Structures are given as C-alpha cells and as structure tokens.
mmCIF file of C-alpha atoms and ligand atoms in Angstrom:
data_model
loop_
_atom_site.group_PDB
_atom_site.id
_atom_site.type_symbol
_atom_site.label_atom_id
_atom_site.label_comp_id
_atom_site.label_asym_id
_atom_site.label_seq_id
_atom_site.Cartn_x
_atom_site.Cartn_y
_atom_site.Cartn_z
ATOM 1 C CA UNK A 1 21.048 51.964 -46.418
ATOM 2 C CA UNK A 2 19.123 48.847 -47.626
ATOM 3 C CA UNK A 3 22.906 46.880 -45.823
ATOM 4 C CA UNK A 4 21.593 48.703 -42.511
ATOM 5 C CA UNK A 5 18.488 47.292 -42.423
ATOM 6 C CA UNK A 6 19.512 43.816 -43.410
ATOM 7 C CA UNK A 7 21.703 44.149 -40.804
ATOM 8 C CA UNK A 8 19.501 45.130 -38.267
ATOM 9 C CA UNK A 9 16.776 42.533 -39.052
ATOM 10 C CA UNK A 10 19.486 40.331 -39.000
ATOM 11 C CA UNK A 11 20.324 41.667 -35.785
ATOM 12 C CA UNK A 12 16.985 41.174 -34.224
ATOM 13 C CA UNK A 13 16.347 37.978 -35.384
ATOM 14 C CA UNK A 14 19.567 36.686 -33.849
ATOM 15 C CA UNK A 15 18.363 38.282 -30.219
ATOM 16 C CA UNK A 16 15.060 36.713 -30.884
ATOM 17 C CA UNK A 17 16.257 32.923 -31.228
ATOM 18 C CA UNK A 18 18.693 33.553 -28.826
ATOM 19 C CA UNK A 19 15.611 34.774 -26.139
ATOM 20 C CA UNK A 20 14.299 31.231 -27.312
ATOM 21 C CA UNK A 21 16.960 28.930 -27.084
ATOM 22 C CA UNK A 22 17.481 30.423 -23.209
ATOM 23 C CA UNK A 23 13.462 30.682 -22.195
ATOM 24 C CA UNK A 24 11.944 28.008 -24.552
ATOM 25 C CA UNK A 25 14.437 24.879 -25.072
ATOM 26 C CA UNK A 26 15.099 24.070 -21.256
ATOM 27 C CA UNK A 27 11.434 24.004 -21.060
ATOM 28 C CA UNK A 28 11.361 21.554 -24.163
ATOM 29 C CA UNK A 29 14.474 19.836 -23.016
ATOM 30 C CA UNK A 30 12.821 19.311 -19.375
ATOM 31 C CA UNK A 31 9.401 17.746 -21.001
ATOM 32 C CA UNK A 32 10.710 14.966 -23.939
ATOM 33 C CA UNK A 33 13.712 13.886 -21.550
ATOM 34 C CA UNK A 34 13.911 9.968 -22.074
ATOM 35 C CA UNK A 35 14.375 9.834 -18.430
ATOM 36 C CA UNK A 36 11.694 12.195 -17.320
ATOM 37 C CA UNK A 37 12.934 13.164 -13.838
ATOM 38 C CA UNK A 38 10.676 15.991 -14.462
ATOM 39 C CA UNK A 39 7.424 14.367 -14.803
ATOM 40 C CA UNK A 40 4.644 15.921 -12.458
ATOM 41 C CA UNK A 41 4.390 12.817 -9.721
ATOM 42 C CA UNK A 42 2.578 15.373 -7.641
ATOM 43 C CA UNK A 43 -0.062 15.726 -9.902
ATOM 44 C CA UNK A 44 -0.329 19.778 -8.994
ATOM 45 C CA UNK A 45 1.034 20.730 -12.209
ATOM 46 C CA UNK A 46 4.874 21.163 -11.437
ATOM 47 C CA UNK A 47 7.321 20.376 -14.181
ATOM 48 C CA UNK A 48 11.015 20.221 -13.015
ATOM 49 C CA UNK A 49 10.147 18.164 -10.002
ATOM 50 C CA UNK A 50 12.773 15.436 -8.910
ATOM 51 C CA UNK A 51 10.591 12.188 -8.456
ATOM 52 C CA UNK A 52 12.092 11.796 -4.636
ATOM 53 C CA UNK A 53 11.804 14.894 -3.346
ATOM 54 C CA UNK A 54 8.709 16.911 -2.035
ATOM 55 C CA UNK A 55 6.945 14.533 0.128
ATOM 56 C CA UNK A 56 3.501 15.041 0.175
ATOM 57 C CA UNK A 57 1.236 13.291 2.600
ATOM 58 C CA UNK A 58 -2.115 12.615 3.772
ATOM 59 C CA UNK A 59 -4.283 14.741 5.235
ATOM 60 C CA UNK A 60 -5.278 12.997 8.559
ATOM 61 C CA UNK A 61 -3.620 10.170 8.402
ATOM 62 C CA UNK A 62 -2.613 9.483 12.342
ATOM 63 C CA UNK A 63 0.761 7.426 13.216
ATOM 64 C CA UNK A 64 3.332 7.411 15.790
ATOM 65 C CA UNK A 65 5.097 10.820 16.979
ATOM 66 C CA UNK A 66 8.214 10.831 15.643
ATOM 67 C CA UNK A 67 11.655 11.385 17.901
ATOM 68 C CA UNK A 68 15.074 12.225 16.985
ATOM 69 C CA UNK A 69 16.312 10.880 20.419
ATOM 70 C CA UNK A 70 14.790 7.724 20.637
ATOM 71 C CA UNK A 71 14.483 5.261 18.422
ATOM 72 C CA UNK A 72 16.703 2.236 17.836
ATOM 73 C CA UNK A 73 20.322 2.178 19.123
ATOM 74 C CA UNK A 74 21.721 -0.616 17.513
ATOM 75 C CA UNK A 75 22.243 -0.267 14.173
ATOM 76 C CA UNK A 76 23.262 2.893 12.527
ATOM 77 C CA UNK A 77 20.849 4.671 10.050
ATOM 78 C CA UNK A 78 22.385 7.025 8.138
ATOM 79 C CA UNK A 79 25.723 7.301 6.071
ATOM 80 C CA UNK A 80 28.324 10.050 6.035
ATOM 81 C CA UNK A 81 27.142 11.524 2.862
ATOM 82 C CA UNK A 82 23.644 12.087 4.516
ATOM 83 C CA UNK A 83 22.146 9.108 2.928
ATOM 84 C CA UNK A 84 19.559 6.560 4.798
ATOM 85 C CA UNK A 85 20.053 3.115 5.697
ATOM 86 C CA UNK A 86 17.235 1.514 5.932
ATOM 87 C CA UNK A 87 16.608 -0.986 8.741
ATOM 88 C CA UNK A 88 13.076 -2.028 10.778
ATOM 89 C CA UNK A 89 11.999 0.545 12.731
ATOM 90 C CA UNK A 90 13.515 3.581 10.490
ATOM 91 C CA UNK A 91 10.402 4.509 8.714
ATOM 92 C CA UNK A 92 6.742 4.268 9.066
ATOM 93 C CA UNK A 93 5.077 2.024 6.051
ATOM 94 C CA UNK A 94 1.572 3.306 6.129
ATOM 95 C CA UNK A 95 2.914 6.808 5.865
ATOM 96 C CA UNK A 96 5.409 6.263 3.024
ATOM 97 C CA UNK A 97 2.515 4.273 0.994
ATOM 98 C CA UNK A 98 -0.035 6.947 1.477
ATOM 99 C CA UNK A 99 2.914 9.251 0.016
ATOM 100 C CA UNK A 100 3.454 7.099 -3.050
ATOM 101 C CA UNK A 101 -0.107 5.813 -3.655
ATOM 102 C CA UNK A 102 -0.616 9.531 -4.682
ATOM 103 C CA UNK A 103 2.398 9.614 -7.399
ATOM 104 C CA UNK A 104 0.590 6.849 -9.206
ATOM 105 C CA UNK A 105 3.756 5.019 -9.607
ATOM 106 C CA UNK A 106 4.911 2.186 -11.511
ATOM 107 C CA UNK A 107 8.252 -0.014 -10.206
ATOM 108 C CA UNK A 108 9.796 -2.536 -12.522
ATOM 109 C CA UNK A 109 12.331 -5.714 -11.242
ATOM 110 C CA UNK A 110 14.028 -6.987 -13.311
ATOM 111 C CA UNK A 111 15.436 -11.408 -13.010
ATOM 112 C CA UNK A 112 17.079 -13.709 -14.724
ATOM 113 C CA UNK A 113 16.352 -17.189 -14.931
ATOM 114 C CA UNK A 114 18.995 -18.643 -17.497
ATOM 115 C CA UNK A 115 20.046 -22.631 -17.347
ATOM 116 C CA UNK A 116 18.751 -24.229 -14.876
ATOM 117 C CA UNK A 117 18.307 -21.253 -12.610
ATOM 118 C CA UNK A 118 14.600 -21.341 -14.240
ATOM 119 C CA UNK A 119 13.577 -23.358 -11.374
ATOM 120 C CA UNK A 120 13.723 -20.558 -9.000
ATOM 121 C CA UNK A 121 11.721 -18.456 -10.542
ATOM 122 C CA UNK A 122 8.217 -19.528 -9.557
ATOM 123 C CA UNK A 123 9.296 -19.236 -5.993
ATOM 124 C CA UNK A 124 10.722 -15.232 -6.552
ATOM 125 C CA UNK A 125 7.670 -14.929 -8.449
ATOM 126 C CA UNK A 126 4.931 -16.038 -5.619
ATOM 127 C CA UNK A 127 6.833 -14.496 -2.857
ATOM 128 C CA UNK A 128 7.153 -11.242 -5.031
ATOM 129 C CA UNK A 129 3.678 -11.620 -5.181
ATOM 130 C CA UNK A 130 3.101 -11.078 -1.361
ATOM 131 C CA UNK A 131 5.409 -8.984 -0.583
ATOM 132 C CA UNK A 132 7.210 -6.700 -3.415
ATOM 133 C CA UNK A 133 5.064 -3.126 -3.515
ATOM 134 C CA UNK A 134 2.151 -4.692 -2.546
ATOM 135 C CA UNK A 135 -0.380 -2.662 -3.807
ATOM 136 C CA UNK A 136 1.334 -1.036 -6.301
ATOM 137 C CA UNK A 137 1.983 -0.790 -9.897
ATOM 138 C CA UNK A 138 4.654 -3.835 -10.537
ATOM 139 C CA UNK A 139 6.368 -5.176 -13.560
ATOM 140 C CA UNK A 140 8.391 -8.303 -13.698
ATOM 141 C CA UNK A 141 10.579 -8.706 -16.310
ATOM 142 C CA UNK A 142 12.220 -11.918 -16.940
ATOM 143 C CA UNK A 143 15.323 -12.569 -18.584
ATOM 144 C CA UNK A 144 15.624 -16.469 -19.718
ATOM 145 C CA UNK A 145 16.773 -18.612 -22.559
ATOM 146 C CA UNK A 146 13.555 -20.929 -21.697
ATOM 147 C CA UNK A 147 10.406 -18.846 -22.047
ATOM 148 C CA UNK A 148 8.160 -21.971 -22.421
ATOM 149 C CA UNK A 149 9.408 -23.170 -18.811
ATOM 150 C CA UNK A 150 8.221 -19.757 -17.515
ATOM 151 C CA UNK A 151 5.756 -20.812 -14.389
ATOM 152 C CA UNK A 152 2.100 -19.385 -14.772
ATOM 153 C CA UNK A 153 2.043 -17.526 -11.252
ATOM 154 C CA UNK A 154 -0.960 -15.608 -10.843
ATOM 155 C CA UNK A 155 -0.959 -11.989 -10.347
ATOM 156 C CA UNK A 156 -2.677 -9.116 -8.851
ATOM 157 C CA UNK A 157 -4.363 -6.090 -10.803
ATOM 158 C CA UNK A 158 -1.620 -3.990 -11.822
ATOM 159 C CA UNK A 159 1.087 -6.159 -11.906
ATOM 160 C CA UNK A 160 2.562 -7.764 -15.080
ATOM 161 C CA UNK A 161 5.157 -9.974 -16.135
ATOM 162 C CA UNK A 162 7.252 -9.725 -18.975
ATOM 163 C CA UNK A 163 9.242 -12.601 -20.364
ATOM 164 C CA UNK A 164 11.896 -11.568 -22.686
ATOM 165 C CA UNK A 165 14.468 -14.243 -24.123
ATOM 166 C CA UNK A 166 18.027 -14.253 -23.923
ATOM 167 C CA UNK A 167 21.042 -16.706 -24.994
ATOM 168 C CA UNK A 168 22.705 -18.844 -22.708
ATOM 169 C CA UNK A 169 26.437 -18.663 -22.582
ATOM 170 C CA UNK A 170 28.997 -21.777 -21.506
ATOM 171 C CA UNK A 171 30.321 -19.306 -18.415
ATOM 172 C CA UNK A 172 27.783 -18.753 -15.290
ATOM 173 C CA UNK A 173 30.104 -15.411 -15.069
ATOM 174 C CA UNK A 174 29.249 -14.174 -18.799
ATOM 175 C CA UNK A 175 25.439 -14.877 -17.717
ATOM 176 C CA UNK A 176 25.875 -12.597 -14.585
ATOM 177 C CA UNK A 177 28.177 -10.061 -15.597
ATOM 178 C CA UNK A 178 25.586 -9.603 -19.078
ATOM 179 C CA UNK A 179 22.898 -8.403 -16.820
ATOM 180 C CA UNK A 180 24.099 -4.797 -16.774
ATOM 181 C CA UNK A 181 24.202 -4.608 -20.549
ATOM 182 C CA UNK A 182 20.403 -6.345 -21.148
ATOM 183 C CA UNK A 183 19.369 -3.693 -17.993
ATOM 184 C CA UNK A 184 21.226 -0.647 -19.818
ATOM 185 C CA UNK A 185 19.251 -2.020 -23.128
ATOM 186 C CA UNK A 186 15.814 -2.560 -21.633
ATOM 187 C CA UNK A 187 15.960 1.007 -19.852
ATOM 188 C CA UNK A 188 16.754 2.147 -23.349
ATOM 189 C CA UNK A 189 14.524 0.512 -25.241
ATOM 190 C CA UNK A 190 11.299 -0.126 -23.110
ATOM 191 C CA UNK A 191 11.242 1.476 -20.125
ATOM 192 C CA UNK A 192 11.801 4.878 -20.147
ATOM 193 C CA UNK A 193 8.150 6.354 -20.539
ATOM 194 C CA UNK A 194 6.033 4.327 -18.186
ATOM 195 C CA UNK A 195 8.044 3.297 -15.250
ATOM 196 C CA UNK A 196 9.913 5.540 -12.512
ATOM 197 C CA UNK A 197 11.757 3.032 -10.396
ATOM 198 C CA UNK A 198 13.341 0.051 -11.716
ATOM 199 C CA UNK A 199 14.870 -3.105 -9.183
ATOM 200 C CA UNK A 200 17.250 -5.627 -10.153
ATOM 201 C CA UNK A 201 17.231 -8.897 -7.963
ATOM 202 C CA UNK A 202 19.293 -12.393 -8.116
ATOM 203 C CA UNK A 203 16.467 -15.291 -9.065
ATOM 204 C CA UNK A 204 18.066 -17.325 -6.467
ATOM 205 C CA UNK A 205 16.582 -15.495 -3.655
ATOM 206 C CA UNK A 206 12.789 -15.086 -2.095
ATOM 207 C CA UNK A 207 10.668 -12.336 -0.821
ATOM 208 C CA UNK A 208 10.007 -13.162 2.875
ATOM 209 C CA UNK A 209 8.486 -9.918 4.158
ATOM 210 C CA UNK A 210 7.904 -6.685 3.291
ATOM 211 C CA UNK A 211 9.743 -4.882 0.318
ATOM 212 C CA UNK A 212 8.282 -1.765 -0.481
ATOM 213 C CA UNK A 213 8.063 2.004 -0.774
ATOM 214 C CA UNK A 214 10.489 2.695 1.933
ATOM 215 C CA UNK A 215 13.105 1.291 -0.430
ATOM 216 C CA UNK A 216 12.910 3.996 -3.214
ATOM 217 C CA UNK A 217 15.582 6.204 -3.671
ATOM 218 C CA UNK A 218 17.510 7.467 -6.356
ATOM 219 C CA UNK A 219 20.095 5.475 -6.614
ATOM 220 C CA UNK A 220 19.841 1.996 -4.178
ATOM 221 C CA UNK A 221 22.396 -0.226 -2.917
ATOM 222 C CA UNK A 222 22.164 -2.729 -0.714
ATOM 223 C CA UNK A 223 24.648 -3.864 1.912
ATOM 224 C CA UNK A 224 26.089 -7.617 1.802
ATOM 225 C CA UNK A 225 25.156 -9.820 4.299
ATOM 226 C CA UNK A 226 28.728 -11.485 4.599
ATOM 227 C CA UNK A 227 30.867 -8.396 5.037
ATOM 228 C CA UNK A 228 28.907 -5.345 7.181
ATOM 229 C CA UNK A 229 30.670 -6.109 10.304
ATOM 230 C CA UNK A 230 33.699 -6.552 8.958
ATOM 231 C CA UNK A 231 36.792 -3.642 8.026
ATOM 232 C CA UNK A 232 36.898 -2.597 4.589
ATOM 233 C CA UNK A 233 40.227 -4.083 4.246
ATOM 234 C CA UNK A 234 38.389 -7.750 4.263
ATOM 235 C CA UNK A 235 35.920 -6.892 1.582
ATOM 236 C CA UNK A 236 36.464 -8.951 -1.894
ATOM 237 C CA UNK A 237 36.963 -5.711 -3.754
ATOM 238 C CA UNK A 238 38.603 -6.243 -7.168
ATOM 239 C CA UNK A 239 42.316 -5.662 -6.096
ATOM 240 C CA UNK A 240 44.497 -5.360 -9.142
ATOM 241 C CA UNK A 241 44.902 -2.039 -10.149
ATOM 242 C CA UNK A 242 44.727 -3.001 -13.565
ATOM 243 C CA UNK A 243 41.385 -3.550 -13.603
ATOM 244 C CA UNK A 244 38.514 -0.716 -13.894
ATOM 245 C CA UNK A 245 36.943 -2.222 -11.138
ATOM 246 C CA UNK A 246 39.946 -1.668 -8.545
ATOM 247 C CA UNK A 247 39.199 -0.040 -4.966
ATOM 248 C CA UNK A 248 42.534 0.601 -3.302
ATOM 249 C CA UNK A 249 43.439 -0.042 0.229
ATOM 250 C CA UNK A 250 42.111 2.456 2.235
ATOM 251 C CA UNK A 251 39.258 3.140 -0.099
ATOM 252 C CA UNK A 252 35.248 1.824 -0.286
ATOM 253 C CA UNK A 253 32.594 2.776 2.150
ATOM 254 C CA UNK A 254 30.619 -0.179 1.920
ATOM 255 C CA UNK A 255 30.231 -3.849 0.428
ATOM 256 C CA UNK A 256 26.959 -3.520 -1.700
ATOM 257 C CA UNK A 257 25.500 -6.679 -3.096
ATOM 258 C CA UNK A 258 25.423 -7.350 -6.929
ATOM 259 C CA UNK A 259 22.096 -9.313 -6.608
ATOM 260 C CA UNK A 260 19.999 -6.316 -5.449
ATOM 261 C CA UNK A 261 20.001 -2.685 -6.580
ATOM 262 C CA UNK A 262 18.074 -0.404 -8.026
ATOM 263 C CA UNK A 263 16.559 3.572 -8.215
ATOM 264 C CA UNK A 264 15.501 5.446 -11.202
ATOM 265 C CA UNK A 265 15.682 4.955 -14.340
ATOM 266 C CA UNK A 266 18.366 7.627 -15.172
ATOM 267 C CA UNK A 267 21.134 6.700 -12.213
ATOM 268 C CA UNK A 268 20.039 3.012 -12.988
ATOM 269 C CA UNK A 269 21.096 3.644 -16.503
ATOM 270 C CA UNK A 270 24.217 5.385 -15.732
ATOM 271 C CA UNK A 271 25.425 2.633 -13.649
ATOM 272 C CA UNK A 272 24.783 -0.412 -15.728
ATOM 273 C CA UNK A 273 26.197 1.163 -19.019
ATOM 274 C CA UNK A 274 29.379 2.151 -17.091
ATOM 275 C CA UNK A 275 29.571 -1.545 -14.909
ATOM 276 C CA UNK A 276 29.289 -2.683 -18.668
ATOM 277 C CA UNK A 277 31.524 -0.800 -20.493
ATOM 278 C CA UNK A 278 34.131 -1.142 -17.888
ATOM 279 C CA UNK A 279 33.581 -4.772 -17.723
ATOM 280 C CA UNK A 280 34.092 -4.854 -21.398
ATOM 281 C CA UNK A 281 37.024 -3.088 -21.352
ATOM 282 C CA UNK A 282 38.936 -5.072 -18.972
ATOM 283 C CA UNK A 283 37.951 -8.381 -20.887
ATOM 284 C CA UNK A 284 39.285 -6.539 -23.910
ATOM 285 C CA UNK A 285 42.591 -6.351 -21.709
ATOM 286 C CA UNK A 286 42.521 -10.132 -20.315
ATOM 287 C CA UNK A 287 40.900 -8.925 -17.053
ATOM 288 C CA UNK A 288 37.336 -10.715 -15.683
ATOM 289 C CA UNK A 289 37.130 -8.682 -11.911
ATOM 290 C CA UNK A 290 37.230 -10.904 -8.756
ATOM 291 C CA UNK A 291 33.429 -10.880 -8.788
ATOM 292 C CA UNK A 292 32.386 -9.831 -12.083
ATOM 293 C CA UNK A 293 29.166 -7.102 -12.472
ATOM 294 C CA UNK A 294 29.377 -6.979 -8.715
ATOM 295 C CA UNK A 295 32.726 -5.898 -8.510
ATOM 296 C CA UNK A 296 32.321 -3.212 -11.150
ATOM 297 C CA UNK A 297 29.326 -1.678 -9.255
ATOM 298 C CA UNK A 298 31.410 -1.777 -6.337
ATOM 299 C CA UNK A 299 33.515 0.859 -7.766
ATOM 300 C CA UNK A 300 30.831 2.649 -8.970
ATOM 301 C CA UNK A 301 28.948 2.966 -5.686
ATOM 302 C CA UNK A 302 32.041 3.969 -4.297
ATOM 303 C CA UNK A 303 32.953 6.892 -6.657
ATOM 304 C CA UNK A 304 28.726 7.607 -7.259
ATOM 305 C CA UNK A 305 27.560 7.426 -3.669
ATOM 306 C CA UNK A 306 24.063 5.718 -3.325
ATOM 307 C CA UNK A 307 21.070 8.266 -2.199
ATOM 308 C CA UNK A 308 19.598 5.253 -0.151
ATOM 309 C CA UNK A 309 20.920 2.809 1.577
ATOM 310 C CA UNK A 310 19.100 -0.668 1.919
ATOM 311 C CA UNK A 311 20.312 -3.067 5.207
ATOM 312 C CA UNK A 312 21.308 -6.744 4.650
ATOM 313 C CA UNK A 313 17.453 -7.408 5.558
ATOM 314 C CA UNK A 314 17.118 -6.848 1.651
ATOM 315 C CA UNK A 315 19.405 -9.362 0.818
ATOM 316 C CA UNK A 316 20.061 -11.969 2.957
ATOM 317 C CA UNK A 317 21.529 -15.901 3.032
ATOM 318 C CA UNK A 318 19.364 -18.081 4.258
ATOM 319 C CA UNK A 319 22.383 -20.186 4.889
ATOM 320 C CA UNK A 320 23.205 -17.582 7.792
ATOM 321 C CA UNK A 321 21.837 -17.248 10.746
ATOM 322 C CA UNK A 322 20.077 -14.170 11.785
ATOM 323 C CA UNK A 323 21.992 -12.048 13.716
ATOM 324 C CA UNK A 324 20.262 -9.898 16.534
ATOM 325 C CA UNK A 325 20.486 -6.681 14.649
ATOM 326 C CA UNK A 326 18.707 -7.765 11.712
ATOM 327 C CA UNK A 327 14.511 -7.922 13.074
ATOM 328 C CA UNK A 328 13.225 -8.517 9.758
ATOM 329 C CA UNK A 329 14.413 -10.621 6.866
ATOM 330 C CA UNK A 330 12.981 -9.228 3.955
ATOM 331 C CA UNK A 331 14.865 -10.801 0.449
ATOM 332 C CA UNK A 332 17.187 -14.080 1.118
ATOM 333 C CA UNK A 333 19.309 -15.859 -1.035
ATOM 334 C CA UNK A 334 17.934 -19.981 -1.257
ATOM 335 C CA UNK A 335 20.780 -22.942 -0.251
ATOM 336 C CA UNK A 336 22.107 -23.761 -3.504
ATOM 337 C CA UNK A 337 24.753 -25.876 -5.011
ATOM 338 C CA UNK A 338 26.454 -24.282 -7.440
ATOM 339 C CA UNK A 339 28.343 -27.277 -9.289
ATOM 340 C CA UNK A 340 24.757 -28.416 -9.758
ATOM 341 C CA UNK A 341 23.441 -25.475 -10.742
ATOM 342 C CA UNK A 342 26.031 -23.462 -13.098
ATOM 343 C CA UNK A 343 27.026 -24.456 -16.447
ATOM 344 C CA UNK A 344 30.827 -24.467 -15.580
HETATM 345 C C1 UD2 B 401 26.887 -13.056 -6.221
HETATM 346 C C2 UD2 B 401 25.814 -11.993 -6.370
HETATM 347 C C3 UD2 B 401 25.374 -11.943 -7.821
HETATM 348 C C4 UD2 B 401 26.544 -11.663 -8.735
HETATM 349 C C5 UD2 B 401 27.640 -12.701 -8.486
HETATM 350 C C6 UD2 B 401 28.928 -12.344 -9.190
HETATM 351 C C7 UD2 B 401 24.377 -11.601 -4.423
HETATM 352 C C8 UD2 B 401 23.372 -12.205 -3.527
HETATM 353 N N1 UD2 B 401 24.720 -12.344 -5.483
HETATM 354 O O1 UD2 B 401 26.143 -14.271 -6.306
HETATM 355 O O2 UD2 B 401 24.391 -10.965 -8.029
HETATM 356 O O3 UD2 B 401 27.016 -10.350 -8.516
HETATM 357 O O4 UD2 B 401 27.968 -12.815 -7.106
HETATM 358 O O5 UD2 B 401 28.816 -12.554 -10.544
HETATM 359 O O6 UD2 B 401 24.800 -10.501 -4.240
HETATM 360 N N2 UD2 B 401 22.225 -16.522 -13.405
HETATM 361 C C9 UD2 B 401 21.440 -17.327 -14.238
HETATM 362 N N3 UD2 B 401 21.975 -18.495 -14.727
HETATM 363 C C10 UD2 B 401 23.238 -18.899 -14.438
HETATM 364 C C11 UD2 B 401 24.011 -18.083 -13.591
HETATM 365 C C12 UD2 B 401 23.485 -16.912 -13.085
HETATM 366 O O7 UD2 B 401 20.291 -17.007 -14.527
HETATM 367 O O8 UD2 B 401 23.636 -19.983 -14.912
HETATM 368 C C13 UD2 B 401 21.646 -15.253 -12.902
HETATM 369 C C14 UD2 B 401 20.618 -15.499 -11.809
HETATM 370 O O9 UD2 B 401 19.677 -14.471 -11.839
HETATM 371 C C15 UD2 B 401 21.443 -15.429 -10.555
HETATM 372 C C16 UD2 B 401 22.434 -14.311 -10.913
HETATM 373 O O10 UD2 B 401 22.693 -14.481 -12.314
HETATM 374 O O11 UD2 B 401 20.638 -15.113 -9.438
HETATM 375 C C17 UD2 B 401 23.745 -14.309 -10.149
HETATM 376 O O12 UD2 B 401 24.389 -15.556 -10.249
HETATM 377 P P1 UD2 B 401 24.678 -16.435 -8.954
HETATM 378 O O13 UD2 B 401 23.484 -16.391 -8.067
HETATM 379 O O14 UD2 B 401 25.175 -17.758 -9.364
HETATM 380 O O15 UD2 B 401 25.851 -15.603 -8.311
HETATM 381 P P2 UD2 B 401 26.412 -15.697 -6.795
HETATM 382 O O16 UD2 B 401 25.599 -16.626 -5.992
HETATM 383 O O17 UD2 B 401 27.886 -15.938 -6.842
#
C-alpha cells in the first residue's frame, strides 16, 4: 500500500517537472541566451522576436510611393535565395532610420591596425565618424599592437572606441587570417549583452558616404569589387580540394570580400569560429588557403547563404574607376603599397 503511494507521488512529480521542462525552460532558455535574438527591440513586450523581422514604422512619416515595376534596371537587387542586394536607389534611408531609431540599437565595427597599418586608422576613424550609423549607437573597437599610437579622433554622443591590444606576428597573413579568432573571442567575451549588430572592416579603407541602417541583416556579405562581372569560374576561390576552404568548379554564388562583413552577433559568431577552426585545421595539415580568412568565409557564405547582400559600393578600390552601375561609393580601399606596408 504505502509502495502505491510512493509510486504514485513519484508518478506525479515526474509529470510535474516534465510540464516544466516543456512550458517553463524554453521560456528560460529564450531570456539568458548569450546571443539574445529574443530580446524585445520592439519595445511592446514580445519575447521570441528575431531582431530583423517585424518592421515597425512611423506613424506619418511621408516618402516616395513605392513601385515594384519601376525602379532601377541596371543592376540586379535580389539573390536567388530571396536575399537583398543592396545598391542606391533600393531602399529609402529616412524610412529605415525611423525603423531602427525605435529598436534603440547599438552596432559595433570592429579594425585592426597592427604594424604599420596604424596609420590608417585616424582616417577610418574620421570618415566613420561622418558617415557609419550616423546617429546611432556606435562602437569602435580597435585591434593593434600600438595602443599609445591610437589617434585621439573626436566622437559623437553615443559612440565609443575601444582599443584592445594584440601581438604582432612576422606574417601579414597570420595578422589577417587571426581576425576571425580575436572576433569569435570578443563576441564571446564582451559583446554579447549590449550590442545587436556587429561590422568587421579592413583599416585600409575610408567611409566616403553613407553606411547605415539599410545595411543590417542577419548575416552580411559584401560583394568584391574586382570579380562581380566576372563568371564564377574566374573567382580566386581556394582550389585544392584539400583544403577546408575549397569551392569546386561549378560551385559559389558570389565573390564576397574578406574586408567587410558583418550581421548579428550569433551568425557573426558562427562564421568566425568556423573560418577559424577551419583555417586552423588546414595549417595543422600544411595548407594556408589562396587568400587566407577570406577564402574560408568564401566557403562559408557559400554553404550559409548571406540574409543581405551589400553591393561593391560597400567596399570599393579607390584604385578603380567607378563604373556606371555603381552611383554611390560608400567604403573604399586607400592606394597602398604593400612591400611598404606588410611585415613580409
Ligand atoms: C584582402 C581583403 C582582406 C583579407 C586579405 C586576405 C578586402 C578589401 N581585403 O586584402 O580583408 O581578406 O585579402 O588575407 O577584401 N592588417 C594589419 N596589419 C598587417 C596586415 C593586415 O593590421 O600588417 C589588417 C588590416 O586591418 C588590414 C587587414 O588586416 O586592413 C587585411 O590586410 P590587407 O589589407 O593587407 O589585405 P589585402 O589588401 O590583401
């Protein structure tokens, strides 16, 4: 008798906890996750909201009609997995702002400025200044094994910089390819409670005109200026098969830049600690990819398509020319010489 009603105490308490762990721990799960993709960015009380989706605008705000048959011809806008590219004249910036302004949010870049590439930091810095999320919550953080050469640029309310130090190395390829592990680390370590949308951007380079809110997206690639005319079967993919990095003939949708890229936290986290454990792999096997990190992310944009897609106006050379398509350059990439400039 007194076995019976253990039994069925036991009994209940099991169906109890089990009620729980179905009903109560999701809920839990969903509010402490490191990368809170749940966080309410609408500020109307909604947990489980993705931080891209659910648009809300302005009441009253006034701005062009949109069409779906007009519009520009000359550039294609959207990928075949659904995704936008942006280019001028694909989105209206007053009305994405207004959106954003109301999430409150916070976008972090991060650069790195190791060697001698310090001395193209104050420009990123000033142009950043005028034109990266103007208006918004910004934090710069800068990578560099010279923190005392760090340029005093001054900066608006709300934006911050952040100077963390890092070693050198004797290979300009180490020093590139390391970013993805310091990214992976900082995400881990810093990040992931204040900050919803994290950029990382090649020093070399300056802001020219707009970046902003039009640019957010999950997970962010950016096209390369020197290949998006071209067929895939000229694009500097890592070709040996041996390496983790390897797109096969036939394969890859796009060339994506390793100097620009960027989304939230999570996907951002994903892809550097696979880029870097791949990488590490290979050079555990002999194997450095044609084009180090960039190579790597490649693959990984390839297999993990991007959500948005950002035009070579986001990264350009200024070494190029503009070509007719591109209206607006926002990001460019500084004439450089890179026996001067690199440690080997
Ligand atoms: C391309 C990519 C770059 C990277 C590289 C392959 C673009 C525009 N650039 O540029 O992102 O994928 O190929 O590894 O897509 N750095 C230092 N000190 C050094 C060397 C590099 O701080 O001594 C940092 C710096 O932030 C620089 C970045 O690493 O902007 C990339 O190095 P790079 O500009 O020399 O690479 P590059 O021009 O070959």
């Amino acid at each position: 008798m007194m076995n019976l009603k253990f039994m069925a105490m036991l009994l209940s308490l099991v169906v109890v906890l089990g009620v729980m762990f179905i009903y109560v721990y999701p809920i839990y799960r969903f509010r402490e996750s490191p990368c809170d993709s749940s966080k309410d960015l609408s500020g109307d009380g909604h947990l489980f909201r993705s931080p891209d989706l659910h648009l809300v605008a302005t009441d009253g705000l006034k701005y062009p009609q949109p069409s779906i048959t007009q519009g520009r011809t000359d550039i294609v806008s959207v990928t075949p997995w659904l995704a936008p590219v942006v280019w001028e004249g694909t989105f209206h910036p007053v009305l994405l702002d207004s959106i954003y302004q109301k999430r409150n949010i916070t976008v972090a870049a991060t650069v790195f400025a190791v060697g001698k590439y310090i001395r193209f930091l104050k420009d990123f810095l000033e142009t950043a200044e005028q034109h990266f999320f103007v208006g918004f919550r910004v934090k710069v953080y800068v990578f560099t094994d010279r923190p005392n050469e760090v340029p005093k640029v001054k900066m608006a309310a709300g934006r911050e910089l952040v100077v963390h130090s890092v070693p050198n190395s004797k290979r300009w390829q180490e020093i590139s390819a390391r970013r993805m592990e310091i990214i992976q680390t900082l995400i881990e370590e810093t990040l992931n409670k204040d900050v919803d949308y994290i950029f990382c951007l090649d020093v070399d380079s300056k802001f020219h005109s707009r970046w902003g809110t039009e640019s957010l997206g999950e997970l962010v690639a950016v096209i390369h200026p020197g290949y998006y005319k071209d067929d895939r079967s000229k694009f500097p993919y890592e070709r040996r098969p041996t390496s983790r990095a390897y797109v096969a003939p036939g394969e890859g949708d796009f060339y994506y830049c390793g100097g620009a890229f960027g989304g939230v936290l999570a996907e951002v986290h994903q892809l550097a600690q696979t880029c870097r454990k791949n990488f590490e792999d290979d050079a555990k096997e002999g194997i450095e990819a044609a084009w180090q990190e960039e190579s790597h992310l490649n693959r990984y944009m390839w297999l993990n398509k991007p959500s948005k897609v950002l035009s070579p106006e986001y990264l350009w050379q200024d070494f190029k020319a503009r070509n007719s398509e591109v209206l607006v350059i926002r990001f460019s990439g500084v004439i450089k010489n890179y026996n001067e400039i690199r440690p080997n």
